[in-house]
């Protein structure tokens, strides 16, 4: 199950793996220097630069994509709150006798929407809440159609105002569900891992000219990359890690009140 511990463990493994690759690369470089002399690293700087540039490019794209999707998910919460509020107000377009039932179903629907995203780590309860909200949506639509068709205020204003608002409120639920499952393919994270380890191996090889292992440089390098990797994967799952969109749920809570 994905959670903060999993993200931290993956980042820690990357951190330790990069430290190990730095040490291995340095030892290999020292042996190679003994065998080949000072020309052992001749021409390797181009390869090191290419791999480091590739790593930087991958991290930049991964971070940018994760930040964009993170902001988009927060914007969708605000959009859903607005759609619910608009549809709630447009219940006034039908006759008063049909409004109490519609408003009761609206409250039930919003409660289920909040419940669905309260414990995303529990897939069973989350899916149950989503299914229940879909069923309530069906009831809201049936009651709205009945209210519009029987309204003494004539069906024109009710149809033109209420039904499109309901469509928007229902559509945003599917949009949010699909947005929550939009992530880069697993191979992207595997590639990031592989390139980061390869860059550490080459960086260690370049450090072989020194007899001492520069721990401060090694720690700064590996810690920076591991931290960026953690932030990227944490933003990709904003309901499971430390960087969360939960605070934006307050907009829907305010609509519920």
PDB file of C-alpha atoms in Angstrom:
ATOM      1  CA  UNK A   1       0.000   0.000   0.000  1.00  0.00           C
ATOM      2  CA  UNK A   2       1.293   3.450  -0.902  1.00  0.00           C
ATOM      3  CA  UNK A   3       1.733   5.817   2.034  1.00  0.00           C
ATOM      4  CA  UNK A   4       4.271   8.145   3.639  1.00  0.00           C
ATOM      5  CA  UNK A   5       6.324   5.197   4.897  1.00  0.00           C
ATOM      6  CA  UNK A   6       6.539   3.722   1.394  1.00  0.00           C
ATOM      7  CA  UNK A   7       7.633   7.034  -0.123  1.00  0.00           C
ATOM      8  CA  UNK A   8      10.225   7.528   2.613  1.00  0.00           C
ATOM      9  CA  UNK A   9      11.506   3.974   2.177  1.00  0.00           C
ATOM     10  CA  UNK A  10      11.905   4.387  -1.593  1.00  0.00           C
ATOM     11  CA  UNK A  11      13.779   7.650  -1.106  1.00  0.00           C
ATOM     12  CA  UNK A  12      15.980   6.140   1.605  1.00  0.00           C
ATOM     13  CA  UNK A  13      16.846   3.192  -0.625  1.00  0.00           C
ATOM     14  CA  UNK A  14      17.760   5.618  -3.404  1.00  0.00           C
ATOM     15  CA  UNK A  15      19.894   7.636  -0.998  1.00  0.00           C
ATOM     16  CA  UNK A  16      21.767   4.561   0.270  1.00  0.00           C
ATOM     17  CA  UNK A  17      22.071   3.097  -3.235  1.00  0.00           C
ATOM     18  CA  UNK A  18      23.600   6.317  -4.565  1.00  0.00           C
ATOM     19  CA  UNK A  19      26.067   6.438  -1.679  1.00  0.00           C
ATOM     20  CA  UNK A  20      27.031   2.840  -2.402  1.00  0.00           C
ATOM     21  CA  UNK A  21      27.438   3.574  -6.132  1.00  0.00           C
ATOM     22  CA  UNK A  22      29.647   6.558  -5.352  1.00  0.00           C
ATOM     23  CA  UNK A  23      31.908   4.371  -3.245  1.00  0.00           C
ATOM     24  CA  UNK A  24      31.943   1.556  -5.821  1.00  0.00           C
ATOM     25  CA  UNK A  25      32.683   3.993  -8.635  1.00  0.00           C
ATOM     26  CA  UNK A  26      35.514   5.544  -6.665  1.00  0.00           C
ATOM     27  CA  UNK A  27      37.096   2.156  -5.911  1.00  0.00           C
ATOM     28  CA  UNK A  28      36.794   1.063  -9.529  1.00  0.00           C
ATOM     29  CA  UNK A  29      38.326   4.348 -10.640  1.00  0.00           C
ATOM     30  CA  UNK A  30      41.278   3.961  -8.260  1.00  0.00           C
ATOM     31  CA  UNK A  31      42.006   0.450  -9.529  1.00  0.00           C
ATOM     32  CA  UNK A  32      41.679   1.646 -13.097  1.00  0.00           C
ATOM     33  CA  UNK A  33      44.139   4.455 -12.412  1.00  0.00           C
ATOM     34  CA  UNK A  34      46.655   2.009 -11.003  1.00  0.00           C
ATOM     35  CA  UNK A  35      46.318  -0.080 -14.139  1.00  0.00           C
ATOM     36  CA  UNK A  36      46.111   2.660 -16.778  1.00  0.00           C
ATOM     37  CA  UNK A  37      47.800   5.609 -15.092  1.00  0.00           C
ATOM     38  CA  UNK A  38      46.504   9.183 -15.149  1.00  0.00           C
ATOM     39  CA  UNK A  39      44.981   8.672 -18.591  1.00  0.00           C
ATOM     40  CA  UNK A  40      42.439   6.262 -17.115  1.00  0.00           C
ATOM     41  CA  UNK A  41      39.716   8.917 -17.023  1.00  0.00           C
ATOM     42  CA  UNK A  42      40.562  10.511 -20.358  1.00  0.00           C
ATOM     43  CA  UNK A  43      37.407  11.229 -22.353  1.00  0.00           C
ATOM     44  CA  UNK A  44      35.028  10.107 -19.607  1.00  0.00           C
ATOM     45  CA  UNK A  45      33.905  13.632 -18.715  1.00  0.00           C
ATOM     46  CA  UNK A  46      31.658  13.770 -21.787  1.00  0.00           C
ATOM     47  CA  UNK A  47      29.855  10.616 -20.714  1.00  0.00           C
ATOM     48  CA  UNK A  48      29.484  11.896 -17.144  1.00  0.00           C
ATOM     49  CA  UNK A  49      28.115  15.202 -18.385  1.00  0.00           C
ATOM     50  CA  UNK A  50      25.636  13.469 -20.687  1.00  0.00           C
ATOM     51  CA  UNK A  51      24.313  11.202 -17.927  1.00  0.00           C
ATOM     52  CA  UNK A  52      24.035  14.063 -15.431  1.00  0.00           C
ATOM     53  CA  UNK A  53      22.243  16.204 -18.027  1.00  0.00           C
ATOM     54  CA  UNK A  54      19.824  13.329 -18.683  1.00  0.00           C
ATOM     55  CA  UNK A  55      19.200  12.967 -14.951  1.00  0.00           C
ATOM     56  CA  UNK A  56      18.541  16.691 -14.609  1.00  0.00           C
ATOM     57  CA  UNK A  57      16.153  16.610 -17.558  1.00  0.00           C
ATOM     58  CA  UNK A  58      14.217  13.655 -16.169  1.00  0.00           C
ATOM     59  CA  UNK A  59      13.956  15.227 -12.726  1.00  0.00           C
ATOM     60  CA  UNK A  60      12.826  18.542 -14.218  1.00  0.00           C
ATOM     61  CA  UNK A  61      10.079  16.900 -16.281  1.00  0.00           C
ATOM     62  CA  UNK A  62       9.006  14.661 -13.392  1.00  0.00           C
ATOM     63  CA  UNK A  63       8.870  17.554 -10.922  1.00  0.00           C
ATOM     64  CA  UNK A  64       7.072  19.860 -13.344  1.00  0.00           C
ATOM     65  CA  UNK A  65       4.489  17.196 -14.215  1.00  0.00           C
ATOM     66  CA  UNK A  66       3.885  16.304 -10.559  1.00  0.00           C
ATOM     67  CA  UNK A  67       3.477  19.973  -9.571  1.00  0.00           C
ATOM     68  CA  UNK A  68       1.080  20.594 -12.472  1.00  0.00           C
ATOM     69  CA  UNK A  69      -1.094  17.597 -11.567  1.00  0.00           C
ATOM     70  CA  UNK A  70      -0.981  18.603  -7.885  1.00  0.00           C
ATOM     71  CA  UNK A  71      -2.311  22.085  -8.674  1.00  0.00           C
ATOM     72  CA  UNK A  72      -4.889  20.662 -11.099  1.00  0.00           C
ATOM     73  CA  UNK A  73      -6.297  18.364  -8.407  1.00  0.00           C
ATOM     74  CA  UNK A  74      -6.679  21.284  -6.008  1.00  0.00           C
ATOM     75  CA  UNK A  75      -8.401  23.321  -8.710  1.00  0.00           C
ATOM     76  CA  UNK A  76     -10.836  20.462  -9.347  1.00  0.00           C
ATOM     77  CA  UNK A  77     -11.869  20.456  -5.676  1.00  0.00           C
ATOM     78  CA  UNK A  78     -12.716  24.153  -5.898  1.00  0.00           C
ATOM     79  CA  UNK A  79     -14.562  23.551  -9.161  1.00  0.00           C
ATOM     80  CA  UNK A  80     -16.650  20.783  -7.608  1.00  0.00           C
ATOM     81  CA  UNK A  81     -17.516  23.013  -4.660  1.00  0.00           C
ATOM     82  CA  UNK A  82     -18.656  25.728  -7.064  1.00  0.00           C
ATOM     83  CA  UNK A  83     -20.703  23.269  -9.134  1.00  0.00           C
ATOM     84  CA  UNK A  84     -22.431  21.913  -6.032  1.00  0.00           C
ATOM     85  CA  UNK A  85     -23.180  25.422  -4.777  1.00  0.00           C
ATOM     86  CA  UNK A  86     -24.601  26.482  -8.139  1.00  0.00           C
ATOM     87  CA  UNK A  87     -26.826  23.409  -8.429  1.00  0.00           C
ATOM     88  CA  UNK A  88     -28.003  23.884  -4.836  1.00  0.00           C
ATOM     89  CA  UNK A  89     -29.134  27.434  -5.554  1.00  0.00           C
ATOM     90  CA  UNK A  90     -30.931  26.391  -8.728  1.00  0.00           C
ATOM     91  CA  UNK A  91     -33.168  24.020  -6.806  1.00  0.00           C
ATOM     92  CA  UNK A  92     -35.171  27.186  -6.149  1.00  0.00           C
ATOM     93  CA  UNK A  93     -36.362  27.082  -9.779  1.00  0.00           C
ATOM     94  CA  UNK A  94     -38.691  24.134  -9.082  1.00  0.00           C
ATOM     95  CA  UNK A  95     -41.863  24.173  -7.007  1.00  0.00           C
ATOM     96  CA  UNK A  96     -41.396  24.319  -3.230  1.00  0.00           C
ATOM     97  CA  UNK A  97     -42.977  20.908  -2.670  1.00  0.00           C
ATOM     98  CA  UNK A  98     -40.108  19.184  -4.539  1.00  0.00           C
ATOM     99  CA  UNK A  99     -37.287  21.102  -2.930  1.00  0.00           C
ATOM    100  CA  UNK A 100     -36.969  19.383   0.500  1.00  0.00           C
ATOM    101  CA  UNK A 101     -36.319  15.934  -1.026  1.00  0.00           C
ATOM    102  CA  UNK A 102     -33.786  17.332  -3.497  1.00  0.00           C
ATOM    103  CA  UNK A 103     -31.981  19.216  -0.745  1.00  0.00           C
ATOM    104  CA  UNK A 104     -31.880  16.112   1.447  1.00  0.00           C
ATOM    105  CA  UNK A 105     -30.321  14.126  -1.387  1.00  0.00           C
ATOM    106  CA  UNK A 106     -27.852  16.936  -2.035  1.00  0.00           C
ATOM    107  CA  UNK A 107     -26.659  16.818   1.577  1.00  0.00           C
ATOM    108  CA  UNK A 108     -26.315  13.047   1.394  1.00  0.00           C
ATOM    109  CA  UNK A 109     -24.371  13.328  -1.864  1.00  0.00           C
ATOM    110  CA  UNK A 110     -21.931  15.896  -0.461  1.00  0.00           C
ATOM    111  CA  UNK A 111     -21.394  13.841   2.702  1.00  0.00           C
ATOM    112  CA  UNK A 112     -20.514  10.817   0.581  1.00  0.00           C
ATOM    113  CA  UNK A 113     -18.148  12.875  -1.574  1.00  0.00           C
ATOM    114  CA  UNK A 114     -16.304  14.063   1.522  1.00  0.00           C
ATOM    115  CA  UNK A 115     -16.242  10.526   2.919  1.00  0.00           C
ATOM    116  CA  UNK A 116     -14.801   9.130  -0.316  1.00  0.00           C
ATOM    117  CA  UNK A 117     -11.684  11.296  -0.069  1.00  0.00           C
ATOM    118  CA  UNK A 118     -11.281  11.136   3.701  1.00  0.00           C
ATOM    119  CA  UNK A 119      -9.505   7.754   3.779  1.00  0.00           C
ATOM    120  CA  UNK A 120      -8.145   7.201   0.280  1.00  0.00           C
ATOM    121  CA  UNK A 121      -5.653   4.655   1.632  1.00  0.00           C
ATOM    122  CA  UNK A 122      -8.579   2.319   2.331  1.00  0.00           C
ATOM    123  CA  UNK A 123      -9.570   1.332  -1.206  1.00  0.00           C
ATOM    124  CA  UNK A 124     -12.627  -0.657  -0.103  1.00  0.00           C
ATOM    125  CA  UNK A 125     -14.285   2.145   1.869  1.00  0.00           C
ATOM    126  CA  UNK A 126     -13.324   4.726  -0.750  1.00  0.00           C
ATOM    127  CA  UNK A 127     -14.872   2.721  -3.569  1.00  0.00           C
ATOM    128  CA  UNK A 128     -17.974   2.055  -1.464  1.00  0.00           C
ATOM    129  CA  UNK A 129     -18.428   5.791  -0.879  1.00  0.00           C
ATOM    130  CA  UNK A 130     -17.925   6.528  -4.582  1.00  0.00           C
ATOM    131  CA  UNK A 131     -20.476   3.890  -5.547  1.00  0.00           C
ATOM    132  CA  UNK A 132     -22.948   5.218  -2.994  1.00  0.00           C
ATOM    133  CA  UNK A 133     -22.527   8.781  -4.269  1.00  0.00           C
ATOM    134  CA  UNK A 134     -23.167   7.561  -7.824  1.00  0.00           C
ATOM    135  CA  UNK A 135     -26.399   5.951  -6.652  1.00  0.00           C
ATOM    136  CA  UNK A 136     -27.475   9.173  -4.950  1.00  0.00           C
ATOM    137  CA  UNK A 137     -26.688  11.077  -8.140  1.00  0.00           C
ATOM    138  CA  UNK A 138     -29.125   8.819  -9.961  1.00  0.00           C
ATOM    139  CA  UNK A 139     -31.777   9.588  -7.357  1.00  0.00           C
ATOM    140  CA  UNK A 140     -31.120  13.331  -7.589  1.00  0.00           C
ATOM    141  CA  UNK A 141     -31.473  13.196 -11.369  1.00  0.00           C
ATOM    142  CA  UNK A 142     -34.722  11.225 -11.220  1.00  0.00           C
ATOM    143  CA  UNK A 143     -36.202  13.615  -8.642  1.00  0.00           C
ATOM    144  CA  UNK A 144     -35.050  16.628 -10.646  1.00  0.00           C
ATOM    145  CA  UNK A 145     -36.609  15.306 -13.850  1.00  0.00           C
ATOM    146  CA  UNK A 146     -39.849  14.646 -11.996  1.00  0.00           C
ATOM    147  CA  UNK A 147     -39.799  18.083 -10.373  1.00  0.00           C
ATOM    148  CA  UNK A 148     -39.081  19.867 -13.650  1.00  0.00           C
ATOM    149  CA  UNK A 149     -41.779  18.020 -15.566  1.00  0.00           C
ATOM    150  CA  UNK A 150     -44.413  18.631 -12.863  1.00  0.00           C
ATOM    151  CA  UNK A 151     -43.371  22.156 -11.918  1.00  0.00           C
ATOM    152  CA  UNK A 152     -46.200  24.700 -12.041  1.00  0.00           C
ATOM    153  CA  UNK A 153     -43.620  27.357 -12.826  1.00  0.00           C
ATOM    154  CA  UNK A 154     -43.384  25.854 -16.283  1.00  0.00           C
ATOM    155  CA  UNK A 155     -40.561  23.538 -17.182  1.00  0.00           C
ATOM    156  CA  UNK A 156     -38.573  25.999 -19.321  1.00  0.00           C
ATOM    157  CA  UNK A 157     -36.693  27.919 -16.600  1.00  0.00           C
ATOM    158  CA  UNK A 158     -36.227  24.822 -14.462  1.00  0.00           C
ATOM    159  CA  UNK A 159     -34.894  22.757 -17.344  1.00  0.00           C
ATOM    160  CA  UNK A 160     -32.574  25.521 -18.549  1.00  0.00           C
ATOM    161  CA  UNK A 161     -31.115  26.213 -15.091  1.00  0.00           C
ATOM    162  CA  UNK A 162     -31.289  23.150 -12.873  1.00  0.00           C
ATOM    163  CA  UNK A 163     -30.514  20.247 -15.195  1.00  0.00           C
ATOM    164  CA  UNK A 164     -27.309  21.702 -16.742  1.00  0.00           C
ATOM    165  CA  UNK A 165     -26.095  22.523 -13.226  1.00  0.00           C
ATOM    166  CA  UNK A 166     -26.713  18.933 -12.167  1.00  0.00           C
ATOM    167  CA  UNK A 167     -24.832  17.679 -15.221  1.00  0.00           C
ATOM    168  CA  UNK A 168     -21.837  19.820 -14.285  1.00  0.00           C
ATOM    169  CA  UNK A 169     -21.976  18.605 -10.672  1.00  0.00           C
ATOM    170  CA  UNK A 170     -22.043  14.966 -11.776  1.00  0.00           C
ATOM    171  CA  UNK A 171     -19.382  15.362 -14.451  1.00  0.00           C
ATOM    172  CA  UNK A 172     -16.829  16.875 -12.079  1.00  0.00           C
ATOM    173  CA  UNK A 173     -16.994  13.755  -9.894  1.00  0.00           C
ATOM    174  CA  UNK A 174     -15.795  11.622 -12.805  1.00  0.00           C
ATOM    175  CA  UNK A 175     -13.163  14.212 -13.677  1.00  0.00           C
ATOM    176  CA  UNK A 176     -11.776  14.138 -10.145  1.00  0.00           C
ATOM    177  CA  UNK A 177     -11.750  10.344 -10.064  1.00  0.00           C
ATOM    178  CA  UNK A 178      -9.830  10.146 -13.326  1.00  0.00           C
ATOM    179  CA  UNK A 179      -7.436  12.924 -12.247  1.00  0.00           C
ATOM    180  CA  UNK A 180      -6.621  11.010  -9.060  1.00  0.00           C
ATOM    181  CA  UNK A 181      -5.442   8.024 -11.116  1.00  0.00           C
ATOM    182  CA  UNK A 182      -3.323  10.018 -13.573  1.00  0.00           C
ATOM    183  CA  UNK A 183       0.331   9.265 -12.827  1.00  0.00           C
ATOM    184  CA  UNK A 184       3.455   8.682 -14.900  1.00  0.00           C
ATOM    185  CA  UNK A 185       4.025   5.038 -15.860  1.00  0.00           C
ATOM    186  CA  UNK A 186       6.030   3.036 -13.331  1.00  0.00           C
ATOM    187  CA  UNK A 187       8.847   2.755 -15.869  1.00  0.00           C
ATOM    188  CA  UNK A 188       9.457   6.506 -15.478  1.00  0.00           C
ATOM    189  CA  UNK A 189      10.263   6.112 -11.765  1.00  0.00           C
ATOM    190  CA  UNK A 190      12.361   3.025 -12.503  1.00  0.00           C
ATOM    191  CA  UNK A 191      14.286   5.008 -15.107  1.00  0.00           C
ATOM    192  CA  UNK A 192      14.838   7.843 -12.632  1.00  0.00           C
ATOM    193  CA  UNK A 193      16.198   5.327 -10.147  1.00  0.00           C
ATOM    194  CA  UNK A 194      18.479   3.741 -12.727  1.00  0.00           C
ATOM    195  CA  UNK A 195      19.858   7.026 -14.090  1.00  0.00           C
ATOM    196  CA  UNK A 196      20.424   8.375 -10.563  1.00  0.00           C
ATOM    197  CA  UNK A 197      22.414   5.261  -9.620  1.00  0.00           C
ATOM    198  CA  UNK A 198      24.365   5.389 -12.885  1.00  0.00           C
ATOM    199  CA  UNK A 199      25.207   9.057 -12.357  1.00  0.00           C
ATOM    200  CA  UNK A 200      26.451   8.247  -8.845  1.00  0.00           C
ATOM    201  CA  UNK A 201      28.639   5.469 -10.224  1.00  0.00           C
ATOM    202  CA  UNK A 202      30.195   7.836 -12.754  1.00  0.00           C
ATOM    203  CA  UNK A 203      30.549  10.617 -10.182  1.00  0.00           C
ATOM    204  CA  UNK A 204      32.364   8.191  -7.882  1.00  0.00           C
ATOM    205  CA  UNK A 205      34.639   7.201 -10.751  1.00  0.00           C
ATOM    206  CA  UNK A 206      35.499  10.874 -11.291  1.00  0.00           C
ATOM    207  CA  UNK A 207      36.283  11.255  -7.568  1.00  0.00           C
ATOM    208  CA  UNK A 208      38.892   8.493  -7.753  1.00  0.00           C
ATOM    209  CA  UNK A 209      41.627  11.062  -8.361  1.00  0.00           C
ATOM    210  CA  UNK A 210      41.496  11.849  -4.648  1.00  0.00           C
ATOM    211  CA  UNK A 211      42.724   9.397  -2.037  1.00  0.00           C
ATOM    212  CA  UNK A 212      40.071  10.585   0.400  1.00  0.00           C
ATOM    213  CA  UNK A 213      36.341  10.056   0.062  1.00  0.00           C
ATOM    214  CA  UNK A 214      34.672  13.465   0.255  1.00  0.00           C
ATOM    215  CA  UNK A 215      31.714  12.633   2.443  1.00  0.00           C
ATOM    216  CA  UNK A 216      30.279  16.142   2.552  1.00  0.00           C
ATOM    217  CA  UNK A 217      30.035  16.362  -1.241  1.00  0.00           C
ATOM    218  CA  UNK A 218      28.698  12.820  -1.485  1.00  0.00           C
ATOM    219  CA  UNK A 219      26.028  13.412   1.164  1.00  0.00           C
ATOM    220  CA  UNK A 220      24.916  16.707  -0.354  1.00  0.00           C
ATOM    221  CA  UNK A 221      24.669  15.153  -3.816  1.00  0.00           C
ATOM    222  CA  UNK A 222      22.758  12.042  -2.779  1.00  0.00           C
ATOM    223  CA  UNK A 223      20.545  13.796  -0.235  1.00  0.00           C
ATOM    224  CA  UNK A 224      19.510  16.463  -2.746  1.00  0.00           C
ATOM    225  CA  UNK A 225      18.528  13.914  -5.395  1.00  0.00           C
ATOM    226  CA  UNK A 226      16.749  11.632  -2.905  1.00  0.00           C
ATOM    227  CA  UNK A 227      14.805  14.624  -1.533  1.00  0.00           C
ATOM    228  CA  UNK A 228      13.699  15.717  -5.004  1.00  0.00           C
ATOM    229  CA  UNK A 229      12.612  12.144  -5.771  1.00  0.00           C
ATOM    230  CA  UNK A 230      10.600  12.046  -2.530  1.00  0.00           C
ATOM    231  CA  UNK A 231       8.871  15.359  -3.292  1.00  0.00           C
ATOM    232  CA  UNK A 232       8.009  14.224  -6.826  1.00  0.00           C
ATOM    233  CA  UNK A 233       6.434  10.939  -5.767  1.00  0.00           C
ATOM    234  CA  UNK A 234       4.731  12.593  -2.784  1.00  0.00           C
ATOM    235  CA  UNK A 235       3.036  15.179  -5.011  1.00  0.00           C
ATOM    236  CA  UNK A 236       1.891  12.421  -7.354  1.00  0.00           C
ATOM    237  CA  UNK A 237      -0.204  10.923  -4.521  1.00  0.00           C
ATOM    238  CA  UNK A 238      -1.509  14.008  -2.673  1.00  0.00           C
ATOM    239  CA  UNK A 239      -3.888  12.055  -0.440  1.00  0.00           C
ATOM    240  CA  UNK A 240      -1.304   9.586   0.830  1.00  0.00           C
ATOM    241  CA  UNK A 241       1.903  11.480   1.644  1.00  0.00           C
ATOM    242  CA  UNK A 242       2.960  14.682   3.394  1.00  0.00           C
ATOM    243  CA  UNK A 243       2.115  17.090   0.558  1.00  0.00           C
ATOM    244  CA  UNK A 244      -1.666  16.880   0.529  1.00  0.00           C
ATOM    245  CA  UNK A 245      -4.676  18.558  -1.033  1.00  0.00           C
ATOM    246  CA  UNK A 246      -6.863  17.803   1.978  1.00  0.00           C
ATOM    247  CA  UNK A 247      -6.912  21.433   3.086  1.00  0.00           C
ATOM    248  CA  UNK A 248      -8.823  22.329  -0.096  1.00  0.00           C
ATOM    249  CA  UNK A 249     -11.675  20.057   1.021  1.00  0.00           C
ATOM    250  CA  UNK A 250     -12.724  22.962   3.219  1.00  0.00           C
ATOM    251  CA  UNK A 251     -14.392  24.538   0.192  1.00  0.00           C
ATOM    252  CA  UNK A 252     -16.756  21.573  -0.102  1.00  0.00           C
ATOM    253  CA  UNK A 253     -17.226  21.511   3.668  1.00  0.00           C
ATOM    254  CA  UNK A 254     -18.274  25.166   3.536  1.00  0.00           C
ATOM    255  CA  UNK A 255     -20.782  24.367   0.796  1.00  0.00           C
ATOM    256  CA  UNK A 256     -22.132  21.520   2.937  1.00  0.00           C
ATOM    257  CA  UNK A 257     -22.672  23.918   5.844  1.00  0.00           C
TER     258      UNK A 257
END
